[in-house]
Structures are given as C-alpha cells and as structure tokens.
Coordinates of C-alpha atoms and ligand atoms in Angstrom, one line a residue:
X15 CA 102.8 -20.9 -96.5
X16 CA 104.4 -18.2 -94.1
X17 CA 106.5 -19.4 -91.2
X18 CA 105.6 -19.6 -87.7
X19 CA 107.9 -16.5 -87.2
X20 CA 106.5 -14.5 -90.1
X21 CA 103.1 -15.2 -88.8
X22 CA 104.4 -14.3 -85.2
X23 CA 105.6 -10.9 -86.5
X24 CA 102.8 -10.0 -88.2
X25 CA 99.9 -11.5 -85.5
X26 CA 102.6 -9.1 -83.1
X27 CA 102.3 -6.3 -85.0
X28 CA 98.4 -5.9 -85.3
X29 CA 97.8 -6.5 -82.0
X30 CA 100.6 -3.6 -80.9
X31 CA 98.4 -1.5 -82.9
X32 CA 95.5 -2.2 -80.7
X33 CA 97.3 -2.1 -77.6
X34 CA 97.0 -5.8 -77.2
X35 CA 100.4 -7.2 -77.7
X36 CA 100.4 -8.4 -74.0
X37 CA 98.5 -11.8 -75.8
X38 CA 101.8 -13.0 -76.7
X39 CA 104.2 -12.2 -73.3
X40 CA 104.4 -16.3 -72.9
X41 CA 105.1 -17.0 -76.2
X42 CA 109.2 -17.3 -75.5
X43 CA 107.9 -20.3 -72.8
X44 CA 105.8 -22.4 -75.8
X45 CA 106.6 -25.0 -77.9
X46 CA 105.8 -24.8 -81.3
X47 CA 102.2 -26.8 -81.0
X48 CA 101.1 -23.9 -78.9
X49 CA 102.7 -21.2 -80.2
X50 CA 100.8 -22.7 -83.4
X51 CA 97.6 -22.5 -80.9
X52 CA 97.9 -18.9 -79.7
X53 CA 98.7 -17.9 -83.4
X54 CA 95.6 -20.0 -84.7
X55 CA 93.5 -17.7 -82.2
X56 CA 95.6 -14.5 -82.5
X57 CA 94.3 -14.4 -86.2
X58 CA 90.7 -14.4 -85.9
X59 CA 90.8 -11.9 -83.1
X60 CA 88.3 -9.1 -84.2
X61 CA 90.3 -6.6 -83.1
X62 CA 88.7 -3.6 -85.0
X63 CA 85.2 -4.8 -83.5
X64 CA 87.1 -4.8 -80.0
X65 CA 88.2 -1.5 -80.3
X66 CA 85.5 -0.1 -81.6
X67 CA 83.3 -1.2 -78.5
X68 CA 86.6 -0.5 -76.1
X69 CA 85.7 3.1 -77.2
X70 CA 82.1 3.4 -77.7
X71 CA 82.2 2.0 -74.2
X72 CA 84.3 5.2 -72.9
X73 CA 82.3 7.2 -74.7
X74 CA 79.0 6.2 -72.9
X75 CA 80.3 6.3 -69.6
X76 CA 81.0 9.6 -70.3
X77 CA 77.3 10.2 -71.2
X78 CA 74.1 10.2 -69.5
X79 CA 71.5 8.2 -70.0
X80 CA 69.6 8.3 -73.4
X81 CA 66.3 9.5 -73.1
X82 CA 63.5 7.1 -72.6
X83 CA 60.5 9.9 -73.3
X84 CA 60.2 8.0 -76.9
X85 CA 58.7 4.5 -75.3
X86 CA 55.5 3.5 -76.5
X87 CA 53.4 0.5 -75.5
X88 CA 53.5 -2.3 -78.2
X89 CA 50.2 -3.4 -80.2
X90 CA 49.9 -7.1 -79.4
X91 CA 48.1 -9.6 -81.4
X92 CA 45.7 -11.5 -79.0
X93 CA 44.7 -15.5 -79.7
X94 CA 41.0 -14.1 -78.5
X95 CA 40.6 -11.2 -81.5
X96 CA 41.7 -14.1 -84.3
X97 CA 40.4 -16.6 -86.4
X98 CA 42.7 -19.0 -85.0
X99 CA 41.4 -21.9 -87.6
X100 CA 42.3 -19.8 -90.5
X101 CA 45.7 -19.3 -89.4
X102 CA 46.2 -22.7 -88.0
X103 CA 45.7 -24.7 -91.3
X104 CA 48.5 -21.7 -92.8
X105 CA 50.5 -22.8 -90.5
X106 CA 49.9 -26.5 -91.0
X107 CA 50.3 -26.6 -94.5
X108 CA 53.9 -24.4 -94.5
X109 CA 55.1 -27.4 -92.2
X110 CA 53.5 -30.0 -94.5
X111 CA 54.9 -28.3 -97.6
X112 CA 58.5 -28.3 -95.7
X113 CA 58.8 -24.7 -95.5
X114 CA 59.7 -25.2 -91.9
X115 CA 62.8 -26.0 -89.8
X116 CA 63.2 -26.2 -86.2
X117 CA 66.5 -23.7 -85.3
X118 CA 67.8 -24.3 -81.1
X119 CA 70.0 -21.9 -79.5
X120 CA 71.8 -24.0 -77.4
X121 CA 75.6 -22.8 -77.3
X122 CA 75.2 -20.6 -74.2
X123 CA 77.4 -22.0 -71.3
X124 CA 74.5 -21.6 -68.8
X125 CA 76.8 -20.7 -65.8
X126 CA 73.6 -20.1 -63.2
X127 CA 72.4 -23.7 -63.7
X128 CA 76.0 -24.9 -63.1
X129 CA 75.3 -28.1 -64.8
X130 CA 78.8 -29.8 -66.3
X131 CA 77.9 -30.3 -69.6
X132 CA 75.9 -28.7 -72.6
X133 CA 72.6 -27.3 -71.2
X134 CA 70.3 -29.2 -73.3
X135 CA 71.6 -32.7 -71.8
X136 CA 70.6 -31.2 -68.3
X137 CA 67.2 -33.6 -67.0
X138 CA 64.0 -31.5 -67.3
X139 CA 61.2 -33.6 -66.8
X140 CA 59.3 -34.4 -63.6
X141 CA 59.0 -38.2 -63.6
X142 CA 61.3 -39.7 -66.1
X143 CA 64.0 -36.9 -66.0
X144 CA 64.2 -36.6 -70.0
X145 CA 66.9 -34.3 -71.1
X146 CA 65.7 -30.6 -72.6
X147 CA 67.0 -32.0 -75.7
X148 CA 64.9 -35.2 -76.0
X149 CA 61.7 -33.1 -74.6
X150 CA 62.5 -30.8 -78.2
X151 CA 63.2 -34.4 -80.4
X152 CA 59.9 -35.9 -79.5
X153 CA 57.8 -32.6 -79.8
X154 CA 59.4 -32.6 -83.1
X155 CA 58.8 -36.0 -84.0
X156 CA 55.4 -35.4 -83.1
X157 CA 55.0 -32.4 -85.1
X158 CA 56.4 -34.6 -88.1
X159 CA 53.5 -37.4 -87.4
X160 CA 51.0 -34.9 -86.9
X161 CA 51.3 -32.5 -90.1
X162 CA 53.3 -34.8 -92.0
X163 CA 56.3 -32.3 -92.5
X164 CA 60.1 -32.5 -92.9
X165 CA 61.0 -30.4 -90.1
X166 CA 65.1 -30.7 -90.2
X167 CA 66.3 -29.4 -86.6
X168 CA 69.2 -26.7 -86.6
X169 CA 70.7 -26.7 -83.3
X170 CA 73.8 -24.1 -82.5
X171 CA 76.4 -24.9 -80.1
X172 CA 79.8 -23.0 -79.2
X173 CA 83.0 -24.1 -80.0
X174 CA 83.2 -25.2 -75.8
X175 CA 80.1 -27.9 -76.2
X176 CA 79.9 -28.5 -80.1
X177 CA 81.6 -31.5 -79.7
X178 CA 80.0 -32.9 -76.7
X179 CA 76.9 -31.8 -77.8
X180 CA 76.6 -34.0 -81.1
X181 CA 78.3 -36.8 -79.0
X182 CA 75.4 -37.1 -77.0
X183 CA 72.5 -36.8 -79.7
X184 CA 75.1 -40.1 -81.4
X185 CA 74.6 -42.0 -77.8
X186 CA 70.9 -41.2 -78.5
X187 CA 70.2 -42.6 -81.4
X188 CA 69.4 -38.7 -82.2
X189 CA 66.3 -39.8 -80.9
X190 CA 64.8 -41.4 -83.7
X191 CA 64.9 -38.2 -85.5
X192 CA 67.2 -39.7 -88.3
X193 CA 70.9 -38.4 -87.9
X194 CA 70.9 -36.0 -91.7
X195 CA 68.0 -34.1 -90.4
X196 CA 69.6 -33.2 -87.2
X197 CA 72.2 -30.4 -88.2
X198 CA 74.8 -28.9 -85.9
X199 CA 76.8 -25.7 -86.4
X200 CA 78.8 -23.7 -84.0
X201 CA 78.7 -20.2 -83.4
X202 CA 81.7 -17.1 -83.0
X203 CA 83.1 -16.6 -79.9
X204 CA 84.9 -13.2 -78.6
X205 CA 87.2 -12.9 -76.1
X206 CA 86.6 -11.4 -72.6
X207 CA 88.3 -8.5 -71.6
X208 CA 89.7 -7.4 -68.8
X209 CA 87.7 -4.0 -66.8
X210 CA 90.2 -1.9 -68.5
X211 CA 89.6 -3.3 -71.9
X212 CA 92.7 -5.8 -72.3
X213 CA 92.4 -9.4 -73.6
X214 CA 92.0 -12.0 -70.6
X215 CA 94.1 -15.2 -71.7
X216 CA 92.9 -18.7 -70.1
X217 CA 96.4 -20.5 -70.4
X218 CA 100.0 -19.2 -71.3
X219 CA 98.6 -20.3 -75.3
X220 CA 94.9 -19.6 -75.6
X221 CA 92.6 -16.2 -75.2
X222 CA 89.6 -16.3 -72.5
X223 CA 86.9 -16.6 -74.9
X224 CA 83.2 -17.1 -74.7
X225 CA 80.3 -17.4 -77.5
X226 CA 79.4 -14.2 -78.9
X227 CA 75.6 -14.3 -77.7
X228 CA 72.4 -15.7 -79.0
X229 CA 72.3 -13.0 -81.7
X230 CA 75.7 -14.7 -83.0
X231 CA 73.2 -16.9 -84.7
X232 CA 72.3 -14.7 -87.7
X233 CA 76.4 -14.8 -88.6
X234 CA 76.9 -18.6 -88.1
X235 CA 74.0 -19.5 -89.6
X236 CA 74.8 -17.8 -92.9
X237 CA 78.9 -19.0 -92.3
X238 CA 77.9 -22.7 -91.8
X239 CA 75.9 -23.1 -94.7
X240 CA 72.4 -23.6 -92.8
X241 CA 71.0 -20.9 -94.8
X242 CA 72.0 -21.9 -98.1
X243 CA 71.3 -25.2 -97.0
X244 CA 67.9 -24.5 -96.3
X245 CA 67.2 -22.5 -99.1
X246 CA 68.3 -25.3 -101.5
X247 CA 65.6 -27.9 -99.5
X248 CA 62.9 -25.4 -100.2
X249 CA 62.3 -24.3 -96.0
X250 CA 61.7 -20.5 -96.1
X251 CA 60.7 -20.1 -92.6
X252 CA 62.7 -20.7 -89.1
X253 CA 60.8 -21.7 -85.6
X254 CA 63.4 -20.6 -83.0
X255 CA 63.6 -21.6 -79.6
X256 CA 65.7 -21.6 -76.1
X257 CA 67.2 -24.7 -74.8
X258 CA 66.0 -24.4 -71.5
X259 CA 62.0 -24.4 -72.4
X260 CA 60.4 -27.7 -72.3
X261 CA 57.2 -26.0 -72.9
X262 CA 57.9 -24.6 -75.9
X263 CA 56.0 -25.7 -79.1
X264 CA 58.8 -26.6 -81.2
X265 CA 56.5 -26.6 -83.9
X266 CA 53.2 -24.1 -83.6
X267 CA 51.1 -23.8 -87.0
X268 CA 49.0 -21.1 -85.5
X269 CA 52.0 -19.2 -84.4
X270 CA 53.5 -19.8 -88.0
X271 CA 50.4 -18.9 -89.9
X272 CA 49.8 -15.7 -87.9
X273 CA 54.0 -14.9 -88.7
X274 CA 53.1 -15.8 -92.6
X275 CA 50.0 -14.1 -93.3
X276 CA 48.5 -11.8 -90.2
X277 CA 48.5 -8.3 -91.6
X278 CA 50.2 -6.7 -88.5
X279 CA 53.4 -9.2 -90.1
X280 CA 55.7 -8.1 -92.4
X281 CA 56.8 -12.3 -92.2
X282 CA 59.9 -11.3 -91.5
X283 CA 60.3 -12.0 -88.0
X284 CA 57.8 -12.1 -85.1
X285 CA 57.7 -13.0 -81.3
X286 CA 55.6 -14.6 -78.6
X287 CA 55.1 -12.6 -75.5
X288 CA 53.7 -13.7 -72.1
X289 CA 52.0 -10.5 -69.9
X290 CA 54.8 -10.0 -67.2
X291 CA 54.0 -11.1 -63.9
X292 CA 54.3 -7.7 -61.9
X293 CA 56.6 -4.6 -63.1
X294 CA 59.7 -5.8 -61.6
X295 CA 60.1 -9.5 -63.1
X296 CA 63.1 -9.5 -64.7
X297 CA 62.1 -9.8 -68.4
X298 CA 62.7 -8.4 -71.7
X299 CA 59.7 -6.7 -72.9
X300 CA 58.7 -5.8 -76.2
X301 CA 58.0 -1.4 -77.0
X302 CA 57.8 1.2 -79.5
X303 CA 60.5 3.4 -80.0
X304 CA 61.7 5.4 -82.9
X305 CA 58.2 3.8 -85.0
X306 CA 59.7 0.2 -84.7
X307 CA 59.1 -2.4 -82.4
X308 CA 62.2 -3.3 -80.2
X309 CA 62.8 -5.0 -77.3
X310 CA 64.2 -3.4 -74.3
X311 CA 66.5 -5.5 -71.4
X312 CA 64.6 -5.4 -68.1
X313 CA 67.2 -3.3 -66.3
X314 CA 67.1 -0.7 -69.6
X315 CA 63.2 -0.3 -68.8
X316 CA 63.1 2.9 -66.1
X317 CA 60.7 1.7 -62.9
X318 CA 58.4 5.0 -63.8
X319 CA 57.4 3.2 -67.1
X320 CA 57.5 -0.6 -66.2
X321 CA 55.0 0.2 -63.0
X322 CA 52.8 2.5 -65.7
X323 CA 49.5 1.4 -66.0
X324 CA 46.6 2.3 -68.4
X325 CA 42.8 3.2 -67.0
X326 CA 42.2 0.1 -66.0
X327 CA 44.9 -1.0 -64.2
X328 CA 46.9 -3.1 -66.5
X329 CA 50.5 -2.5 -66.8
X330 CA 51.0 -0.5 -70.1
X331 CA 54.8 -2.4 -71.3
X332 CA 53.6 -5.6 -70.5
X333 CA 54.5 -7.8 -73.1
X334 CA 57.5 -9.8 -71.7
X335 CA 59.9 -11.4 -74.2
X336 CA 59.6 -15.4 -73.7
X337 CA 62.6 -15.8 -76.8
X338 CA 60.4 -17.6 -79.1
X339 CA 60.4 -16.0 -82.4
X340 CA 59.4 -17.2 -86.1
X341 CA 61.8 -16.0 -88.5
X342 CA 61.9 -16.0 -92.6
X343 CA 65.0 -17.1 -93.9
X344 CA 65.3 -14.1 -96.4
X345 CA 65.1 -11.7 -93.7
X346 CA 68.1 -13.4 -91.7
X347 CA 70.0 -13.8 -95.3
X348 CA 69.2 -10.2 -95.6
X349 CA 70.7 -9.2 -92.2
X350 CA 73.9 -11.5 -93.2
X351 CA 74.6 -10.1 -96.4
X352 CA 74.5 -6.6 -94.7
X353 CA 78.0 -7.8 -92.6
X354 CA 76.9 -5.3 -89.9
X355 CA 75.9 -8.0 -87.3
X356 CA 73.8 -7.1 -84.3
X357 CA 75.0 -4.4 -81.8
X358 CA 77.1 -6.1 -78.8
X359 CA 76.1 -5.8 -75.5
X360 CA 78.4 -6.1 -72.3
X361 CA 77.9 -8.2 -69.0
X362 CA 80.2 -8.1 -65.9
X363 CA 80.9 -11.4 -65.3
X364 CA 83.5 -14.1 -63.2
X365 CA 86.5 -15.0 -66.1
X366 CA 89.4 -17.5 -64.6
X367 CA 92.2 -16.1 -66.0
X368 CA 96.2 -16.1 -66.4
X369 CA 98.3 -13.4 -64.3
X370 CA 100.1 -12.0 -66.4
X371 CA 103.1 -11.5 -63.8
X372 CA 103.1 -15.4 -62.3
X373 CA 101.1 -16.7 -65.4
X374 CA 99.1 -18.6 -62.6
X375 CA 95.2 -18.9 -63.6
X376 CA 93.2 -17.1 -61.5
X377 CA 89.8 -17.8 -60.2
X378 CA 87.8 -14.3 -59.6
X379 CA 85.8 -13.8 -56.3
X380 CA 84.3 -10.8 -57.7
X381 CA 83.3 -10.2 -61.0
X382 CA 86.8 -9.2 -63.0
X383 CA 85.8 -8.9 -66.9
X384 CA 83.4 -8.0 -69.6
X385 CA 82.3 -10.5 -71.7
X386 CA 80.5 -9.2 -75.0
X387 CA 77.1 -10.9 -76.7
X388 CA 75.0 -9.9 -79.1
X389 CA 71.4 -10.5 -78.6
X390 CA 68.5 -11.6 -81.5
X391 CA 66.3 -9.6 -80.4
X392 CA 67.7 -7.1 -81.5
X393 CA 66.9 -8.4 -84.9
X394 CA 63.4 -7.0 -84.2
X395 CA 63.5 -3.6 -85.1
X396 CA 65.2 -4.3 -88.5
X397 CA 62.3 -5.8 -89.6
X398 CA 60.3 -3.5 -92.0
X399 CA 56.9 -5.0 -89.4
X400 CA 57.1 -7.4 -86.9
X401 CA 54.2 -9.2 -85.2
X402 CA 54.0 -9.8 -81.8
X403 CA 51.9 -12.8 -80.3
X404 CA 50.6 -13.1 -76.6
X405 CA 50.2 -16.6 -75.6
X406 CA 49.8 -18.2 -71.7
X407 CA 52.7 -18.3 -70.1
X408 CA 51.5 -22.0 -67.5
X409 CA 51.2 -23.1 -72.0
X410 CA 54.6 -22.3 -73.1
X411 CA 56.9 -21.0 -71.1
X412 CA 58.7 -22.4 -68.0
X413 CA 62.2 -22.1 -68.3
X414 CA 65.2 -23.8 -66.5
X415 CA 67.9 -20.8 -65.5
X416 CA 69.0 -21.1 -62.3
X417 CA 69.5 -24.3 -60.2
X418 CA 67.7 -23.3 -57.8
X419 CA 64.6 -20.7 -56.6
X420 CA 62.8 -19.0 -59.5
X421 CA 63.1 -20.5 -62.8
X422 CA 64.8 -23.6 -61.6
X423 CA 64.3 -27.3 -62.5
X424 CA 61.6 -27.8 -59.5
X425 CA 59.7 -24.9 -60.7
X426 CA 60.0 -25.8 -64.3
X427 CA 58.8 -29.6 -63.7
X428 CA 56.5 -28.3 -61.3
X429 CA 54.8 -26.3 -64.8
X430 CA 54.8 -29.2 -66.6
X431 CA 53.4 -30.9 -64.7
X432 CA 50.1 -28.5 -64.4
X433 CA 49.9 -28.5 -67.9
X434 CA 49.5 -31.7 -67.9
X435 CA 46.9 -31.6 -65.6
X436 CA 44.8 -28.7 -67.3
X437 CA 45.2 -31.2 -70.4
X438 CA 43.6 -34.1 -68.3
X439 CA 40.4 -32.0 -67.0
X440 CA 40.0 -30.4 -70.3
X441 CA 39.1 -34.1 -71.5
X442 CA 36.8 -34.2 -68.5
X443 CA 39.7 -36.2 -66.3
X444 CA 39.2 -35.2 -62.5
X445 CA 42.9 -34.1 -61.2
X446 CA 43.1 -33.9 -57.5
X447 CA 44.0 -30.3 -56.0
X448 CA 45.0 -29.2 -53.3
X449 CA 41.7 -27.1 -52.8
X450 CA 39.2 -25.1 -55.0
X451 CA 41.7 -24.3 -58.2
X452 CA 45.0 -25.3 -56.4
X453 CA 48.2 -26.9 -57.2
X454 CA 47.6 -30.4 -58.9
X455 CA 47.8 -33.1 -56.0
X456 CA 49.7 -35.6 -58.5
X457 CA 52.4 -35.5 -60.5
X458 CA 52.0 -36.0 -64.4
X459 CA 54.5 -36.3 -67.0
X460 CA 52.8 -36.3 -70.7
X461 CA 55.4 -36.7 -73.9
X462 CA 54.5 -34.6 -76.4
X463 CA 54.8 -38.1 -78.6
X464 CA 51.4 -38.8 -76.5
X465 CA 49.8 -35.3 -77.2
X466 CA 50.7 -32.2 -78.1
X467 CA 47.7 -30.1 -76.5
X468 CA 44.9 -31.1 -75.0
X469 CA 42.6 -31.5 -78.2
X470 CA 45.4 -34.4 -79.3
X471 CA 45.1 -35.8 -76.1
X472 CA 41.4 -36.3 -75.7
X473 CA 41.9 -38.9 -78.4
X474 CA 44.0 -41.0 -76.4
X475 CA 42.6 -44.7 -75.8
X476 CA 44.5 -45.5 -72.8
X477 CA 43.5 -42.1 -70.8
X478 CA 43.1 -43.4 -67.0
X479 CA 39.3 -42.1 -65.5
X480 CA 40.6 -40.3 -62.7
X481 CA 43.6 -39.6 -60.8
X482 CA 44.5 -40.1 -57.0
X483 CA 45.9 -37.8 -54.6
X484 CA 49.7 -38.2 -54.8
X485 CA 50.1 -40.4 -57.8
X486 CA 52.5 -39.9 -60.7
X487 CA 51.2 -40.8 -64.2
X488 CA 53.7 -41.1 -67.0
X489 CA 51.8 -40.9 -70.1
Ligands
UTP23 P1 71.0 -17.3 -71.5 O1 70.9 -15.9 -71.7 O2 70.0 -17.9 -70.5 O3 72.4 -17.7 -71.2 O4 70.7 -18.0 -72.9 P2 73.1 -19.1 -70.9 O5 74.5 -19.0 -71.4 O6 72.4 -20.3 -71.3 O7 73.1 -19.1 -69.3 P3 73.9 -18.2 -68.2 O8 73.5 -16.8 -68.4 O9 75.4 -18.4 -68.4 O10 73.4 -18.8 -66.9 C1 69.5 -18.1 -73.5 C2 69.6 -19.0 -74.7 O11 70.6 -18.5 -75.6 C3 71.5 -19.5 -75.9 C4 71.5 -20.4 -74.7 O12 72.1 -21.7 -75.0 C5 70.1 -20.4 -74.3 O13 69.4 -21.3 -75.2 N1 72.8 -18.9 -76.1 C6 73.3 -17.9 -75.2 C7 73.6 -19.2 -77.2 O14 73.2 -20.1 -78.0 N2 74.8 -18.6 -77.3 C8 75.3 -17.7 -76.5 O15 76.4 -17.2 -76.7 C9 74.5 -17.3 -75.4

C-alpha cells in the first residue's frame, strides 16, 4: 500500500504534466482525512480525456463552422402507415417473456427547476402532487399487471443524489415495486473547468465536479454490472426514459415491437419523435447526415434549414427529439466494449468555486466555467439502422424543466390533465370546455394503475357519467 506522500508525489506529478498541479495549492492546509479526499479524487481525474477536449476545443475556435450542406430530412415511421396490432402483440410478448427492463436517467442536477433534492422526488401531478418517480412506479406496475412481465427498473443517479435518491424509494416502500427489482447505479462525473481550461475546486480538498451527461449511461451501465446483470436474467431490450416526463409510457409494446421487428430497425436503437411545434422551439431534432441518422442540438440546426419547408408547407427537419429511445442491450455492450465513449459536449454554466488566492468559495454572477456531458443521442448514428417513431406529443410528452413558463410543472399538469380528458370522451364521457375544442373546464388526475390509455380505461366500472365545470376527479 503506498503512502499518503508517495501517492501525493505521484498524483503531483501527473497533473504538472497536464498543467493542472494548481489542484493541490491547499494541500499544506489539510489534514490527512482530506488530503486522503483530494488524493481519492486526484486519481480518477481523466486527465488525458481533459486535455484532449482542452485542445480540440482550441482547435475549433480556431475553425469555422462545419458545413451543414450534408443535412437531409429523416424518414419517419408514422403510427397511421402501420399495422399497429402486429407490432403491439411483438411488443407484448418481449415484455411477457422478460426481455424488457425499464432504464431512468435521473442523475442530472436539474438546475432550471431549482428543486432541492433529486429531480424525480419533485411533485408532478395535478391533484395529488405524486412525485415523477411514483408516476414511473405505478406505470410500471401497471405494465407488469397488464402483460404479465418482469420489468426490473434501472434508474441512474450521480454520485450528488445516489444516495438520497435510494433513500427516498426505501421511505416509499419502492412503491410496491418490490425493492430487488428496483436497481440503482450511479454514473461518472468530470470536473468543470475554468474558461481557460483549468480545474475549478469546490473546497480546499475536493474538485468542482458534475455528472458526465446522459450519454454517461452507456459507461456506467456496463461498470455497474447492469448489463451483465441483465444479460444473465435473460432482458435483451432497454425502454429508456427522462425523469421529468410523466407522460411517458414506461412501458410501450407497440413502440417495442416496431424497435424489434419494423424493417426500417436494425433493433439496435430507435427513438420517438414529436413534429416540432414551429422552427424555433428549442428541440433536438432527428437528420440525415453522412448516410446515418443523427440527432442535431437545436442551436447546431442553422435557421435556413429549421424554417425549410417541403411543397406543402410542412417543415422539412421536423422530427423533434422527445429522449425516449428503445435500446438492445447488445448494441450498448457493443458501444462499451469499444472504450471510446460518446463525444463530450460543452455548456457554459454558473460553478461556485474556490479562489485560488483567498481560497474563499465563490458564487458566479455570470457564467464562469465549462462543464462537459456527453449526450445518448449521440448513440444514434452508431447504430448500423435506427428507426425513428412519430407519436402525439398532448400522448407522451410534457416535460418538467423549468420552474416556471414553458415546460414547467403548471404546464406539465396542465397536459395531464387533457390527456386525461381526451381518455374520458373517448369512452363517450362529456368533459366540459371552455368552448368548441377548448381547454378542459376540470381538472383530472388518472394513475396509470387506473388505465394506461383510453382503451384500458373504457373498462373501468367506477367511470363517473359526466363531469362538471370546475371539478377535480382523481381516478
Ligand atoms: P437535462 O438535460 O434536462 O438536465 O436532463 P438536468 O440536469 O436534469 O437539468 P438542468 O439542465 O440542470 O436544468 C435530461 C435527463 O437526463 C438526465 C436528467 O436527470 C434528465 O432525466 N441526466 C442529465 C443524467 O442522468 N445525467 C446527467 O449528467 C445529465
């Protein structure tokens, strides 16, 4: 076992190499529990990674934009052009076979919403204020009842809510789910950097850090097990989902059974897409470039091509990423054992960090580092084909982002809540509205325990005949 100071000089000496050796100026002021805590981090530093993007960020600032000439319009697979029954009972009987799992993103620190703790604890629902996280238990639960499956749930958290993430499932009773098939791992983190490419430290004895991005996921999954896990229990195939969705359908057979056996899939990985609003909503969408399908970040999309339209008027890159994705599990133990990860991407962002002349922590008014993620979508194009799925977006997608204004809680709950009532008149329930078509005059909450679409619902015994204006039905 090599001493503290062995370790010192040799943590000292790598990062002189990389022009980081300013991560140790406090180490004279520690004791030994945190010199012990500054080495612990000091050593999984990826500092050839770092450098690496220190300089391939350089280097594009340097260059001008690539060209965008390449961008096609995506094919999109269409629930109209299908034989949706065909692909449903696929679908079903992967999940009753227990070929599926459930896999949550969920280690993101979800600064816009500014809620203080983990983001799927935040309350989503309109009446009974359910967490994100219960919404995702019972629609799995359901899904279990429904197709008689399995279904374990992998959920990844971040070293910052791993803990207090599982402690709340415990207080929960992991909502009935049973506590084995409720599997936590947590996912890498990298440290932020400073504008000019220098390690940002958050105390005299511990490096800025934040999780390395959604697309983090393909390493930790492989690193905790999960994938060797799942392969042992037989689950081939991976529904993956956001934790700030509560219309997602954890579980979709259709979606599944188009992913498995639709001939535009290679069953490797594919994606749901809603049409974007109008050309500037801030969305990923799905193109063509290079003969693979990839997914470009709103702001990498130039306004000439996001306002093109075809003859008829419909925007041509249309299909917005809603992050819902069906994934095999060979294809992400193929992208593990290739030890490339996914490319990393960099965000200007507030860090609270140490001066390194006082050693006072400092809280940014202005943006003051670069933190580094790597997204899954960029998984896509290393697919050898990858479907892509439009669904309704008032069916599946309403997430909660910001806390308040577009995407917020109030516009979220506000989505459920029509769903709901779309559900209710589709079993020839009259909903009040506001006039002809307009917003639902009531609010309805419906657990997906109750009914997961509207077909399930119609079966209900306990459905009420009507609704009045202004009531709230919890159902
Ligand atoms: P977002 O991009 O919305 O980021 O994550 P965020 O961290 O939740 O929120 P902001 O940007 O700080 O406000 C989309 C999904 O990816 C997960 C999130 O938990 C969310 O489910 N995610 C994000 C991770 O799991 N890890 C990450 O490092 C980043």
């Amino acid at each position: 076992m090599p001493s503290l100071q062995d370790r010192y000089r040799k943590t000292k000496e790598r990062l002189n190499t990389f022009g980081q050796s300013h991560v140790l100026a406090f180490w004279d002021s520690l004791d030994d529990s945190r010199r012990e805590n500054l080495l612990a981090q000091c050593e999984t530093l990826p500092l050839e990674i770092l450098n690496q993007e220190i300089a391939n960020s350089s280097a594009s600032h340097a260059k001008s934009d690539p060209s965008t000439d390449d961008i096609q319009p995506v094919s999109v697979v269409c629930a109209q052009s299908l034989d949706a029954l065909k692909y449903r009972s696929i679908g079903e009987e992967m999940v009753r076979s227990g070929r599926v799992a459930c896999f949550t993103v969920a280690g993101g620190q979800g600064t816009r919403l500014g809620w203080n703790g983990p983001k799927g604890t935040f309350p989503a629902t309109p009446l009974l204020h359910k967490s994100l996280f219960q919404v995702f238990a019972e629609s799995i639960l359901a899904a279990r009842r429904r197709w008689r499956g399995n279904i374990p749930w992998y959920l990844m958290t971040s070293p910052l809510n791993h803990q207090s993430t599982q402690d709340f499932f415990r207080e929960h009773d992991w909502f009935k789910l049973g506590e084995k098939s409720v599997r936590f791992f947590a996912q890498g983190t990298l440290p932020s950097l400073s504008l000019d490419g220098k390690i940002l430290l958050a105390a005299p004895d511990s490096i800025a850090l934040n999780p390395d991005g959604h697309g983090g996921a393909i390493r930790a999954l492989a690193a905790s097990g999960s994938l060797a896990e799942m392969r042992r229990e037989g689950v081939d195939t991976l529904s993956y989902f956001q934790v700030d969705n509560p219309l997602v359908k954890a579980v979709d057979p259709l979606f599944l059974g188009l992913h498995a056996a639709h001939p535009e899939s290679s069953g490797e990985v594919s994606s749901k897409v809603v049409a974007k609003r109008d050309p500037s909503e801030k969305v990923g969408v799905f193109c063509r470039r290079d003969n693979r399908t990839v997914v470009l970040e709103y702001s990498d999309l130039p306004l000439r091509l996001a306002e093109a339209t075809h003859p008829d008027g419909a925007l041509m890159h249309s299909a917005g990423s809603i992050a819902i994705h069906a994934f095999s599990r060979a294809f992400l133990e193929r992208l593990a054992d290739d030890g490339q990860g996914l490319p990393l991407h960099r965000a200007l962002k507030k860090v609270a960090s140490i001066d390194m002349h006082s050693g006072v922590l400092v809280e940014p008014v202005a943006p003051n580092a670069i933190k580094m993620e790597a997204f899954i979508f960029d998984a896509v194009p290393m697919a050898i084909r990858s479907m892509v799925y439009e669904t309704r977006r008032n069916e599946e997608f309403a997430p909660i982002k910001n806390a308040d204004g577009e995407d917020s809680a109030a516009t979220s709950q506000r989505a459920q809540s029509e769903r709901a009532a779309r559900w209710f008149e589709a079993c020839g329930i009259e909903v009040p509205r506001d006039e002809e078509g307009g917003e639902c005059a009531a609010t309805i909450e419906l657990s997906p325990l109750t009914a997961l679409d509207a077909s399930e619902l119609a079966q209900c015994a306990n459905l009420p005949r009507s609704i009045a204006v202004g009531a709230k039905i919890v159902l």
